[in-house]
XYZ file of C-alpha atoms in Angstrom:
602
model
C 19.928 -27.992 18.091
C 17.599 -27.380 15.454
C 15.724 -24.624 16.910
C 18.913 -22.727 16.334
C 19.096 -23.423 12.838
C 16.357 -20.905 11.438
C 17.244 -17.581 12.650
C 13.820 -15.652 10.890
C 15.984 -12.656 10.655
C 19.712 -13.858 8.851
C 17.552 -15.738 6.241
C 15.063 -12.801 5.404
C 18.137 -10.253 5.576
C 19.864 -13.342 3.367
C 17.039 -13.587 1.019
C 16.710 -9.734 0.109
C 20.738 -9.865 -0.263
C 19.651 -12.374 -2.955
C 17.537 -10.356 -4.763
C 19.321 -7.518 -4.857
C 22.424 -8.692 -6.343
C 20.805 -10.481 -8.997
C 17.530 -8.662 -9.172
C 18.390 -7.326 -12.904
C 19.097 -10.798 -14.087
C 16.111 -12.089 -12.450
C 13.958 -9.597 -14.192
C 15.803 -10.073 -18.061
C 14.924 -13.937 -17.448
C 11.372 -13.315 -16.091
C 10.984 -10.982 -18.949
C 12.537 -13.336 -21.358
C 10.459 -16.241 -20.473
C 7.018 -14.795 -20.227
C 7.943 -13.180 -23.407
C 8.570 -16.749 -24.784
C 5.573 -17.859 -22.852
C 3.077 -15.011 -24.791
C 4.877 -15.924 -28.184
C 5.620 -19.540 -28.349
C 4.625 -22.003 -25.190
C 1.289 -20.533 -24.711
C 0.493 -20.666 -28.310
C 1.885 -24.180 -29.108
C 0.009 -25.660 -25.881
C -3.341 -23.653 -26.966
C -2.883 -25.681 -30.757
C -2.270 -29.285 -28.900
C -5.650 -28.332 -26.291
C -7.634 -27.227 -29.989
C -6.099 -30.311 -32.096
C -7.678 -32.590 -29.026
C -10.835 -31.073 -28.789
C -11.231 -31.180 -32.462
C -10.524 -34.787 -32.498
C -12.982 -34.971 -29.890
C -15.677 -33.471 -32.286
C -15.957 -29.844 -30.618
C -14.701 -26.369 -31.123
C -14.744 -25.378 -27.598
C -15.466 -27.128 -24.291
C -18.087 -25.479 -21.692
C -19.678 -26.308 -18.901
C -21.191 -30.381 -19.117
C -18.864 -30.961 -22.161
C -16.044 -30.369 -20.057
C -16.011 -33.573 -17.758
C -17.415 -35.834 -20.512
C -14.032 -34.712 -22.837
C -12.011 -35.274 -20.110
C -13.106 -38.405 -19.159
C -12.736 -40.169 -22.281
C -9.558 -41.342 -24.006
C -8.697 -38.572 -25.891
C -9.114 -36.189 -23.029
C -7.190 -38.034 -20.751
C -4.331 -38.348 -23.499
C -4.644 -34.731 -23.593
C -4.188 -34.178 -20.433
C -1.209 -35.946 -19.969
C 0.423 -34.660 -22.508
C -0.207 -30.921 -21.852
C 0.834 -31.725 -17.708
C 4.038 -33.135 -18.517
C 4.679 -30.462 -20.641
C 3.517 -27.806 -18.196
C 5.353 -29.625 -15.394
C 8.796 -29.412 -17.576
C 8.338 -25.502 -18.741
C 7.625 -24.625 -14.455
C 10.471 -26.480 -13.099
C 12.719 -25.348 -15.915
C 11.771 -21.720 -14.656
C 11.988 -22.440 -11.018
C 15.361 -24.170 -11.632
C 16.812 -20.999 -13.367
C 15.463 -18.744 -10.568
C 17.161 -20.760 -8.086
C 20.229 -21.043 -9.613
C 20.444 -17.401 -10.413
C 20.021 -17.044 -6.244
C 22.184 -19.240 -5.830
C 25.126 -17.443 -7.921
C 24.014 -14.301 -6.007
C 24.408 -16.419 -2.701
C 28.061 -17.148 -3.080
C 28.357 -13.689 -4.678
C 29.959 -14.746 -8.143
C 29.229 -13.593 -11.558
C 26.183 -14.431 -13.252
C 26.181 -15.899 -16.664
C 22.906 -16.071 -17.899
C 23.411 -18.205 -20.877
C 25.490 -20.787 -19.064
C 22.879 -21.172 -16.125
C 20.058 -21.689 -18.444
C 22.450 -24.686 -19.987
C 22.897 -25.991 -16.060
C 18.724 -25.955 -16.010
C 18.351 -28.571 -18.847
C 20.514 -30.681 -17.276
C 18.499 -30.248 -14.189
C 15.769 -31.598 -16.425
C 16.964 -35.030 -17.608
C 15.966 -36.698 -14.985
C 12.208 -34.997 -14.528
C 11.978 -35.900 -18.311
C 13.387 -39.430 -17.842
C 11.193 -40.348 -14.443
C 7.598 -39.954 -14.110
C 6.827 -37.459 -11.718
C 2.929 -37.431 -10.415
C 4.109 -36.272 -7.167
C 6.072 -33.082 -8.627
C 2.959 -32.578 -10.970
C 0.616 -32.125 -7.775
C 3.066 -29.766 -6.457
C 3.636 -27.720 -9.086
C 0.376 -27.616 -10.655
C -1.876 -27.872 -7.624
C -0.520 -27.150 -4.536
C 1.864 -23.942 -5.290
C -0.756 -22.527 -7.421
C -3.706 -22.227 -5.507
C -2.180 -21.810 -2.145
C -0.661 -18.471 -4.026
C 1.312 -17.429 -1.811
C 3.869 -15.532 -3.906
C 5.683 -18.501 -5.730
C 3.884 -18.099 -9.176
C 4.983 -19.606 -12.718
C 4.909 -18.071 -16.010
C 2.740 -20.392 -17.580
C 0.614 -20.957 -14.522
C 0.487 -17.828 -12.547
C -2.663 -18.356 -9.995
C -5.116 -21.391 -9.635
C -7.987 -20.445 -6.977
C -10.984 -21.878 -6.458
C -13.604 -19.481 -7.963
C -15.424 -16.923 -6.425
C -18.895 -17.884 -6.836
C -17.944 -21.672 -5.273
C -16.607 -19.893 -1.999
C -19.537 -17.728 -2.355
C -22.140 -21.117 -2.325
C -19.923 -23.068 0.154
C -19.408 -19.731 2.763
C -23.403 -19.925 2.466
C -23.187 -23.090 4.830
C -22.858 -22.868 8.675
C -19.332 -23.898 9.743
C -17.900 -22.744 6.168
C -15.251 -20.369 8.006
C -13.881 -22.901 10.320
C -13.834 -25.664 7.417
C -11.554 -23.093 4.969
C -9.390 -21.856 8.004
C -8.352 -25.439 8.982
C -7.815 -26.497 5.347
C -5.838 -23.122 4.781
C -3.863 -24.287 7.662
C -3.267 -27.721 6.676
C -2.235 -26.484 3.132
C 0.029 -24.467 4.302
C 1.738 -26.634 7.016
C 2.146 -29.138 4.197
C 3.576 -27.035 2.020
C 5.929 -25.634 4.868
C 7.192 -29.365 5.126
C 7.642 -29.249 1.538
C 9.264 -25.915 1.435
C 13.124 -27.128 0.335
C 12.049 -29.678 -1.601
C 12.823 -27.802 -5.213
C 16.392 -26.875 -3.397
C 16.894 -30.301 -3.077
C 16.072 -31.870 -6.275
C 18.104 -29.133 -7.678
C 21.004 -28.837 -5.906
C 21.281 -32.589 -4.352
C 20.344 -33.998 -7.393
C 17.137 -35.891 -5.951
C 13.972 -37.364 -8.008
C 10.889 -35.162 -6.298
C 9.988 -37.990 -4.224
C 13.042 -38.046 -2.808
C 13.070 -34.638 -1.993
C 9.963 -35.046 -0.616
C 11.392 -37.501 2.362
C 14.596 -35.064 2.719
C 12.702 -32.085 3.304
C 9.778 -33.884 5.652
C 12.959 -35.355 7.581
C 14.981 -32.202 7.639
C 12.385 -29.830 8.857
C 10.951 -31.919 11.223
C 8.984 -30.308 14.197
C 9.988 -26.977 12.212
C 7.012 -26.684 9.914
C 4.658 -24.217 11.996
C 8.280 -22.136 12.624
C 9.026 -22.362 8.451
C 5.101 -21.693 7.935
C 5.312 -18.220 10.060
C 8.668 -17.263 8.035
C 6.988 -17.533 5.067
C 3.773 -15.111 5.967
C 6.458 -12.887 7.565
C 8.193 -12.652 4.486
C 5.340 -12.219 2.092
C 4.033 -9.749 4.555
C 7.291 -7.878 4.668
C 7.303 -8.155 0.571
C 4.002 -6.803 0.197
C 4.760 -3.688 2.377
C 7.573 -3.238 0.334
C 6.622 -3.515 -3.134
C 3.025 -3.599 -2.507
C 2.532 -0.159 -1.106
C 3.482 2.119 -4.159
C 0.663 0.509 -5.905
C -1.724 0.424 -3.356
C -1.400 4.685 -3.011
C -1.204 4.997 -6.670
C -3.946 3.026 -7.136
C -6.037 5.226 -5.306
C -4.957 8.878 -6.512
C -7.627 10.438 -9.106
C -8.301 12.939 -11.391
C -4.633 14.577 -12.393
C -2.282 12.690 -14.745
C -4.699 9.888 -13.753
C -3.996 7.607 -16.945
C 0.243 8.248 -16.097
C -0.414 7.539 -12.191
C -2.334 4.473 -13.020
C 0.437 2.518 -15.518
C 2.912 3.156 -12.566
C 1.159 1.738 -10.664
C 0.648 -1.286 -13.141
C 4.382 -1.211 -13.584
C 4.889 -1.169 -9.914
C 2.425 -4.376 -10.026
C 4.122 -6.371 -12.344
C 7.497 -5.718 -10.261
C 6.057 -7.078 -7.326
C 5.092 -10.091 -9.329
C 8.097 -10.675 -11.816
C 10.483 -10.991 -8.344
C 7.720 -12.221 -6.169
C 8.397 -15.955 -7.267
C 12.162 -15.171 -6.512
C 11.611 -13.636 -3.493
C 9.881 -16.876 -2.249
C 12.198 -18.850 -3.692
C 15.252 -17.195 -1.627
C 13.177 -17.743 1.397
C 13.568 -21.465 0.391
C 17.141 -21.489 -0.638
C 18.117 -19.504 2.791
C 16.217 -22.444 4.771
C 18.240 -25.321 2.651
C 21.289 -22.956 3.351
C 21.038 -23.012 6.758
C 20.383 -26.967 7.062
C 23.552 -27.117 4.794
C 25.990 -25.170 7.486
C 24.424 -27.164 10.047
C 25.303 -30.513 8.416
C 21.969 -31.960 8.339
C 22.068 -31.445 4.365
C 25.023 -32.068 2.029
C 25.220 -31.081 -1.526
C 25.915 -33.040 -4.444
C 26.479 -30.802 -7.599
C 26.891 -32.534 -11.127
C 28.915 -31.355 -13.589
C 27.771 -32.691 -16.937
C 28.026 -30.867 -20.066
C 24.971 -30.298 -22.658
C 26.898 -32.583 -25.675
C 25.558 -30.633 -29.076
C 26.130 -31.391 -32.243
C 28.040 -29.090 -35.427
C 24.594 -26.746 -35.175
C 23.546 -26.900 -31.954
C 27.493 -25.385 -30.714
C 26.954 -22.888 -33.483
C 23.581 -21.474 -32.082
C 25.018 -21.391 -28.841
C 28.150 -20.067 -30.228
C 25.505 -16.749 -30.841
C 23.506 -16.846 -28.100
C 26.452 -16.590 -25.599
C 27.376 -13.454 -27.864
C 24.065 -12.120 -27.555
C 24.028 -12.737 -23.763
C 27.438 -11.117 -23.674
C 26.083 -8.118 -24.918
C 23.467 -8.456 -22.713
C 25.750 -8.418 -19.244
C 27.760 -5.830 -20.696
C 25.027 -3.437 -21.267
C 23.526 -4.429 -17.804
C 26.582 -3.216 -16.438
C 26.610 0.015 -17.952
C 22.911 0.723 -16.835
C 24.402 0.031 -13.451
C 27.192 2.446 -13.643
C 24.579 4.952 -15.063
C 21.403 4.164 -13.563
C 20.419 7.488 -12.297
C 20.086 8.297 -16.634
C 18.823 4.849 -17.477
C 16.149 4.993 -15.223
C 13.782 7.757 -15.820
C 14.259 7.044 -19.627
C 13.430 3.262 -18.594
C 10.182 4.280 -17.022
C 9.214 6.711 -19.603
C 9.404 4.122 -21.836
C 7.163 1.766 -19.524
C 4.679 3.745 -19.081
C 4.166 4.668 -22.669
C 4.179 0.673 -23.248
C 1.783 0.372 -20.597
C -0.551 3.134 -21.330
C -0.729 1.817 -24.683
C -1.838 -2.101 -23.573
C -3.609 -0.810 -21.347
C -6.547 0.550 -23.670
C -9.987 -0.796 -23.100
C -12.052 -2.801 -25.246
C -15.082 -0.559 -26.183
C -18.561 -2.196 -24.657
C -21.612 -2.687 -26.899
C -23.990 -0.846 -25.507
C -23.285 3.216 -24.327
C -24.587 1.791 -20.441
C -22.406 -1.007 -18.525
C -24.894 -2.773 -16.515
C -25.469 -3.990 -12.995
C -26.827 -6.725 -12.323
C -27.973 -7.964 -8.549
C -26.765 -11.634 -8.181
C -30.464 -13.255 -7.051
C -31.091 -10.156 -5.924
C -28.032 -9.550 -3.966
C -27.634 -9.876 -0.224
C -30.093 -7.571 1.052
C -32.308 -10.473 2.296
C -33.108 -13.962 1.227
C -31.739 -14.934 -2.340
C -34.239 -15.279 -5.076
C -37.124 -13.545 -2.832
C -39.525 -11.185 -4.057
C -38.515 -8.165 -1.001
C -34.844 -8.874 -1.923
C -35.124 -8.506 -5.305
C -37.161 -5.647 -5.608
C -34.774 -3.428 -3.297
C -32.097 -4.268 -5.470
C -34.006 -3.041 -8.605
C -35.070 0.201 -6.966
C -31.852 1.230 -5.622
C -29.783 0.904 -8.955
C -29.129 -2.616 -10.198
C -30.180 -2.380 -14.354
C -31.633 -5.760 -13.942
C -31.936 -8.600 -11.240
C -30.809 -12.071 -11.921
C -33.189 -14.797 -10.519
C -33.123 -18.678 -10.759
C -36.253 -20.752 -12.144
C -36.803 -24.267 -11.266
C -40.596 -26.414 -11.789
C -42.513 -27.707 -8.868
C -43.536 -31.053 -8.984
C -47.087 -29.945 -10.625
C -45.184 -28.234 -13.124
C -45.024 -24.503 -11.551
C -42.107 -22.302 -12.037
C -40.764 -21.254 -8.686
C -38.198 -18.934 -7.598
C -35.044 -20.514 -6.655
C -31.239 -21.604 -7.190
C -31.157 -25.406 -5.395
C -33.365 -27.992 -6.346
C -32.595 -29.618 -2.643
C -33.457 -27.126 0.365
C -31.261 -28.531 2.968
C -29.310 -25.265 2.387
C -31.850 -22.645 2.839
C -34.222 -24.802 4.184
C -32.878 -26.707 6.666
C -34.891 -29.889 5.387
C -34.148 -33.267 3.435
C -36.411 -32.288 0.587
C -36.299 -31.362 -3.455
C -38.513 -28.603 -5.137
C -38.623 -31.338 -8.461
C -40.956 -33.854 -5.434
C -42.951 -30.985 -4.043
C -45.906 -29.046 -5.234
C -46.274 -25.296 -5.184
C -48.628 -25.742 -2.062
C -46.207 -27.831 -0.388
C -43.110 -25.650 -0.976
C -45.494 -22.395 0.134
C -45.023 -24.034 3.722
C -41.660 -23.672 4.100
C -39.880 -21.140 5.487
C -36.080 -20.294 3.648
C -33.341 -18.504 5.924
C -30.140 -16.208 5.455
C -28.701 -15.314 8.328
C -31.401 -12.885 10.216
C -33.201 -12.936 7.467
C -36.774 -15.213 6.267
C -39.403 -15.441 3.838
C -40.898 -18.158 1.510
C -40.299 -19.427 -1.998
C -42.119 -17.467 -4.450
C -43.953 -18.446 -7.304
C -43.063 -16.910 -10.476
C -46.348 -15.295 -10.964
C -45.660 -13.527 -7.339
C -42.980 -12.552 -8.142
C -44.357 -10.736 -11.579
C -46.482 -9.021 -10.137
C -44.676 -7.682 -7.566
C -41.471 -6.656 -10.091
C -43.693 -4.944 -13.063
C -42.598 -1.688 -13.176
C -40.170 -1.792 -11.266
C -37.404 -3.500 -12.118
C -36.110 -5.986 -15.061
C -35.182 -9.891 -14.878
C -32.352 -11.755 -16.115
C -34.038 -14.979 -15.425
C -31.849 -18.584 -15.525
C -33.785 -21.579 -16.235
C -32.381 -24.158 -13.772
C -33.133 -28.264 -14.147
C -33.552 -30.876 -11.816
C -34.531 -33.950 -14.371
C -37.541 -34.500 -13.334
C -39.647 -31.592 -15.366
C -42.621 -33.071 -16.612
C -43.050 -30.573 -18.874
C -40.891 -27.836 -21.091
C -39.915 -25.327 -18.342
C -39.518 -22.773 -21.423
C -42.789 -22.900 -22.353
C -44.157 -22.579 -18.527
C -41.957 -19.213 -17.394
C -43.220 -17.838 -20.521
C -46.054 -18.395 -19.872
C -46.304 -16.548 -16.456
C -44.364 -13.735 -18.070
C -46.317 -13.010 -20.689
C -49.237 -12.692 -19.034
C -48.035 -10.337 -16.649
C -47.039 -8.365 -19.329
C -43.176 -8.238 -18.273
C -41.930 -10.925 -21.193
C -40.455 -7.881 -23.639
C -38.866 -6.770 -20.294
C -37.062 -9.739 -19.280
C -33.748 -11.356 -21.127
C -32.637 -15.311 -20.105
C -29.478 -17.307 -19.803
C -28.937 -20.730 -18.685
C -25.842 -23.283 -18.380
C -27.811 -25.934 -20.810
C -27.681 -25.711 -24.354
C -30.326 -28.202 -24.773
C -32.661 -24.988 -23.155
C -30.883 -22.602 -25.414
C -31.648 -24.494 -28.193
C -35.619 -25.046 -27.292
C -35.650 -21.046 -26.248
C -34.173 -20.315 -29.390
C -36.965 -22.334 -32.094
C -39.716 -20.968 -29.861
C -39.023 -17.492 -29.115
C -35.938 -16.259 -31.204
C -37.113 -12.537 -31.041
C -35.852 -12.378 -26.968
C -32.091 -12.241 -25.942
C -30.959 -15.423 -24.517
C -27.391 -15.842 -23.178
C -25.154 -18.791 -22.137
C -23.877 -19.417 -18.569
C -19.812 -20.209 -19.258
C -19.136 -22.234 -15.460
C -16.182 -23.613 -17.256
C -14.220 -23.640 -20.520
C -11.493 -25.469 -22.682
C -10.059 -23.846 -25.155
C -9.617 -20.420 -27.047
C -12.545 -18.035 -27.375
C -12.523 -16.528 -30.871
C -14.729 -14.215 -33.290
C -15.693 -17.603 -35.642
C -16.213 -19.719 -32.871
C -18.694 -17.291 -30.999
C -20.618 -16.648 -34.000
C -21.749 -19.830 -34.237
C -23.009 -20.055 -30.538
C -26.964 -19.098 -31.222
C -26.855 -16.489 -28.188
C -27.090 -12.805 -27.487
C -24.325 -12.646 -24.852
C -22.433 -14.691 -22.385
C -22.319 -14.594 -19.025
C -18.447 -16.140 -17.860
C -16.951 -16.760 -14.471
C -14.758 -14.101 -14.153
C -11.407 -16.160 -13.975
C -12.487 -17.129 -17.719
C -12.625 -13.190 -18.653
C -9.585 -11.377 -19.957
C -9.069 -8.261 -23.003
C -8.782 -10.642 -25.709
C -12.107 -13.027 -24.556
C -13.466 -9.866 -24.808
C -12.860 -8.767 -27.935
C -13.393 -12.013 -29.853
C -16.792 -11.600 -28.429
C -17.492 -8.353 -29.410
C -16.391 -8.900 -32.594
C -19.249 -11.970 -32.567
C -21.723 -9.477 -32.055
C -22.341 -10.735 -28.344
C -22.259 -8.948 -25.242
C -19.881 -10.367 -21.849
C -21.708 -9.923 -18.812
C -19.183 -11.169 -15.824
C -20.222 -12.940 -12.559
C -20.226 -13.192 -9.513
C -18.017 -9.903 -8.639
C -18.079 -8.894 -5.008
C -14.898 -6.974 -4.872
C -14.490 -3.541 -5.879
C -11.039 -3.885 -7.634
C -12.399 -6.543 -9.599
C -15.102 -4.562 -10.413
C -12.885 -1.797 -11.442
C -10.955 -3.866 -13.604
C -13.568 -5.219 -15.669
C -15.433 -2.635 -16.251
C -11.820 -1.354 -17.468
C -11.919 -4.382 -19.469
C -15.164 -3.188 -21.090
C -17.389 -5.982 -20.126
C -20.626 -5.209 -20.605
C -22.085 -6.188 -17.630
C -21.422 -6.933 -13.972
C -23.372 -9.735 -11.619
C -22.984 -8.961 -8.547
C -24.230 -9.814 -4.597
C -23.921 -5.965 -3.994
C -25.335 -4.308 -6.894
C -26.343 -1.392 -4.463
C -23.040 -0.548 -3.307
C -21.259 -0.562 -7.061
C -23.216 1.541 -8.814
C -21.243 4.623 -7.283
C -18.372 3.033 -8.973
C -19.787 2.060 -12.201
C -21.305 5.173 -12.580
C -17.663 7.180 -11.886
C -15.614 4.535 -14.211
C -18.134 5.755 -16.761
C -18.133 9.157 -16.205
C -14.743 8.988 -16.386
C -14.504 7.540 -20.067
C -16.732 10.216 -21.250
C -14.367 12.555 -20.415
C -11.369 10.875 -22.111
């Protein structure tokens, strides 16, 4: 009987019936809350994270200082508190969405005001109840499937680029991430009505959690292949204009480029609803069939002498609001072009760059990029010949206290043997052979590599730690480079700020950056100052306009890694980072070089 429950095409047909009747009201709240997001929730949440870390004796959390914050009692404090209140601001915007669909559903009239009201009630019993299990789902699960269902205040969580790009480096990394893909999905296929349910059945999340595994029993792979259906359908839809815009050039290129922005953030604003119809038509259907039943409440918010006069004025400024909504929809062939006239002029405005540092945006190959072995002296010098501005190598010391040319300390990755560079000697590690794929070669030395690079091409050289240096790896890859005559030639970074702060006594004339893996907190123009570095060189995810300009205004240059992806690339250098890390430093440089070309004419 059940098979017959999810006909694939009434729900999709269902869900876009949803979004078009209430697709205006669904954008005004979308709009409305990210506005309130930008203006108040972001800000108050980014003043509890600073209080904490203050309290915790910092003014900013990277890298190391991260996990040592977090585990003690003020971090975890902190992170309770800012979870629960994350967790509350999410639901409370899924909870709207859903009950704006569901209004749209039964094809009645839409009150704003009065379903925002039927939301907090929605929330007493979140508040009331600890919720773990909703806190994984929300702030976990949903976000870095990302799948279309994205929050406000949380809109993706992925697992960085440069870890996929270290893990896909194993054998058997495909397989691992398709079966976990899978398994995340299926999961989250079983979970798919759970929101519907705590909403609408008036359910704590766990449960929901037993409804929904119950209810769509044996149905998950079927619910699973609705839901890629649907995105795919969505993105073909509202996807498309963007992609072709995207790629016209030259004429009105600055006006073709903020529609398609605006045609973006469409597709996102009702993406979350879209996703969320999908899930409301599946609850729907389990509801005809009888296998559901609903249980609707129907408290009242009780306020007090000022609380019934506010809302005595917001229900007359969200009566204005539906009226005027229904006038653009009488006249929407007038409000429309004047609507995107005035979007685009918004958006070309926001949309200017932050100006880089330096006249040149650089490239930099990513150990040299993947035109061989990583961190090898052929590799590297092919990328500095054919248009990276500088290569990025690792350093680590041997065992006899030799600086050698590589990223792991252990070389069961590129090795294929049980072994660490910190227990070897140079002569030892000369014996082994490192692999890529079809490619080979050894481990070079530092001073190889030197001599091999002089003239050639410039180093952005990390100093990497095991522990076990017996001596100041500063003072030994100095060394080397200085008497190859390449030192004035070469600029550092590192993660470690105990190296930044030896580099910095002993050699403050050369440019020394800091490696951002991770951060906690707000970047701004005081707090940069006082880091004692040239630049910084951030995970992209960590990188946005306003990062960049706080740094700028520091003095300090943003150099982004690891950016394999075109767009990406595109973006930033929109941004106005100042340079680019990259595997594929080759095959950008057409791009850098036309972005740039570009802003010389403007």
């Amino acid at each position: 009987m059940k098979e017959k429950i999810l006909n694939a095409k009434y729900i999709l047909k269902d869900s876009f019936g949803m979004i078009y009747g209430a697709g205006i009201y669904l954008l005004l709240f979308e709009l409305i809350y990210k506005g309130l997001m930008l203006i108040l929730f972001k800000p108050i949440l980014n003043i509890v994270v600073s209080l904490f870390i203050r309290a915790g004796g910092h003014e900013i959390l990277v890298n190391r200082e991260i996990s040592q914050f977090l585990l003690s009692f003020t971090g975890i404090f902190m992170v309770i508190l800012v979870m629960t209140i994350s967790v509350v601001l999410v639901y409370y915007e899924f909870s709207v969405i859903l009950l704006i669909l569901d209004k749209s559903k039964k094809k009645e009239k839409i009150k704003l005001l009065q379903i925002t009201g039927t939301a907090l009630l929605k929330l007493k019993k979140i508040i009331k109840n600890r919720q773990i299990g909703l806190s994984l789902y929300i702030l976990v699960l949903i976000p870095i499937l990302n799948i279309g269902i994205q929050s406000s205040l949380l809109p993706t969580l992925s697992i960085p680029d440069f870890m996929i790009g270290e893990i896909d480096k194993y054998p058997g990394s495909e397989i691992l991430f398709f079966l976990l893909s899978f398994a995340l999905i299926y999961f989250f296929a079983k979970l798919f009505i759970v929101l519907p349910i705590m909403l609408f059945n008036n359910k704590s999340f766990k449960e929901a959690s037993k409804k929904s595994f119950k209810t769509i029993k044996g149905q998950g792979l079927q619910i699973g292949f609705l839901i890629i259906a649907g995105m795919l359908i969505w993105i073909t839809l509202a996807y498309l204009p963007f992609m072709i815009l995207e790629n016209v050039q030259f004429i009105l290129f600055r006006i073709l480029r903020s529609l398609s922005n605006i045609s973006m953030s469409i597709f996102t604003l009702l993406i979350s609803p879209f996703i969320l119809s999908i899930s409301l038509g599946i609850y729907n259907s389990y509801i005809e069939a009888g296998y559901l039943k609903r249980e609707e409440i129907s408290e009242k918010i009780e306020l007090g002498f000022i609380g019934k006069r506010i809302w005595n004025i917001l229900e007359k400024i969200f009566d204005l609001i539906q009226r005027i909504i229904l006038k653009i929809k009488k006249h929407i062939k007038i409000f429309l072009p004047l609507f995107l006239i005035l979007l685009i002029g918004l958006n070309i405005y926001s949309e200017e760059s932050v100006k880089p540092i330096h006249d040149r945006q650089l490239l930099i190959g990513h150990r040299g990029g993947e035109y061989g072995v990583e961190n090898t002296i052929d590799t590297i010098v092919f990328a500095g010949t054919n248009g990276a501005d500088y290569v990025e190598m690792d350093v680590l010391l041997t065992k006899d206290n030799v600086p050698v040319v590589i990223h792991d300390n252990n070389l069961k990755r590129l090795g294929n043997i049980a072994e660490n560079i910190s227990d070897l000697t140079l002569e030892e590690i000369k014996k082994i052979t490192i692999k890529s794929g079809d490619y080979e070669d050894n481990i070079p030395s530092l001073e190889e590599l030197s001599k091999e690079v002089k003239g050639k091409t410039k180093l952005l050289l990390e100093f990497k730690t095991h522990g076990k240096e017996k001596d100041s790896i500063v003072d030994r890859t100095v060394e080397v480079l200085e008497k190859e005559e390449i030192l004035e030639e070469t600029i550092f970074h590192t993660s470690e700020i105990r190296i930044i702060e030896e580099f910095n006594e002993k050699h403050e004339d050369l440019s020394m950056g800091y490696v951002f893996i991770g951060k906690i907190g707000t970047f701004s123009a005081r707090k940069m100052s006082k880091m004692p570095v040239d630049f910084i060189s951030a995970e992209q995810s960590l990188i946005d306009k306003r990062m960049i300009r706080e740094v700028h205004k520091s003095k300090k240059a943003v150099f982004a890694w690891t950016i394999n992806d075109d767009y990406k690339a595109e973006r930033l250098l929109e941004l106005g980072v100042d340079g680019i890390i990259t595997d594929y430093p080759v095959e950008i440089v057409e791009l850098r070089d036309k972005y740039k070309n570009y802003n010389e004419k403007d």
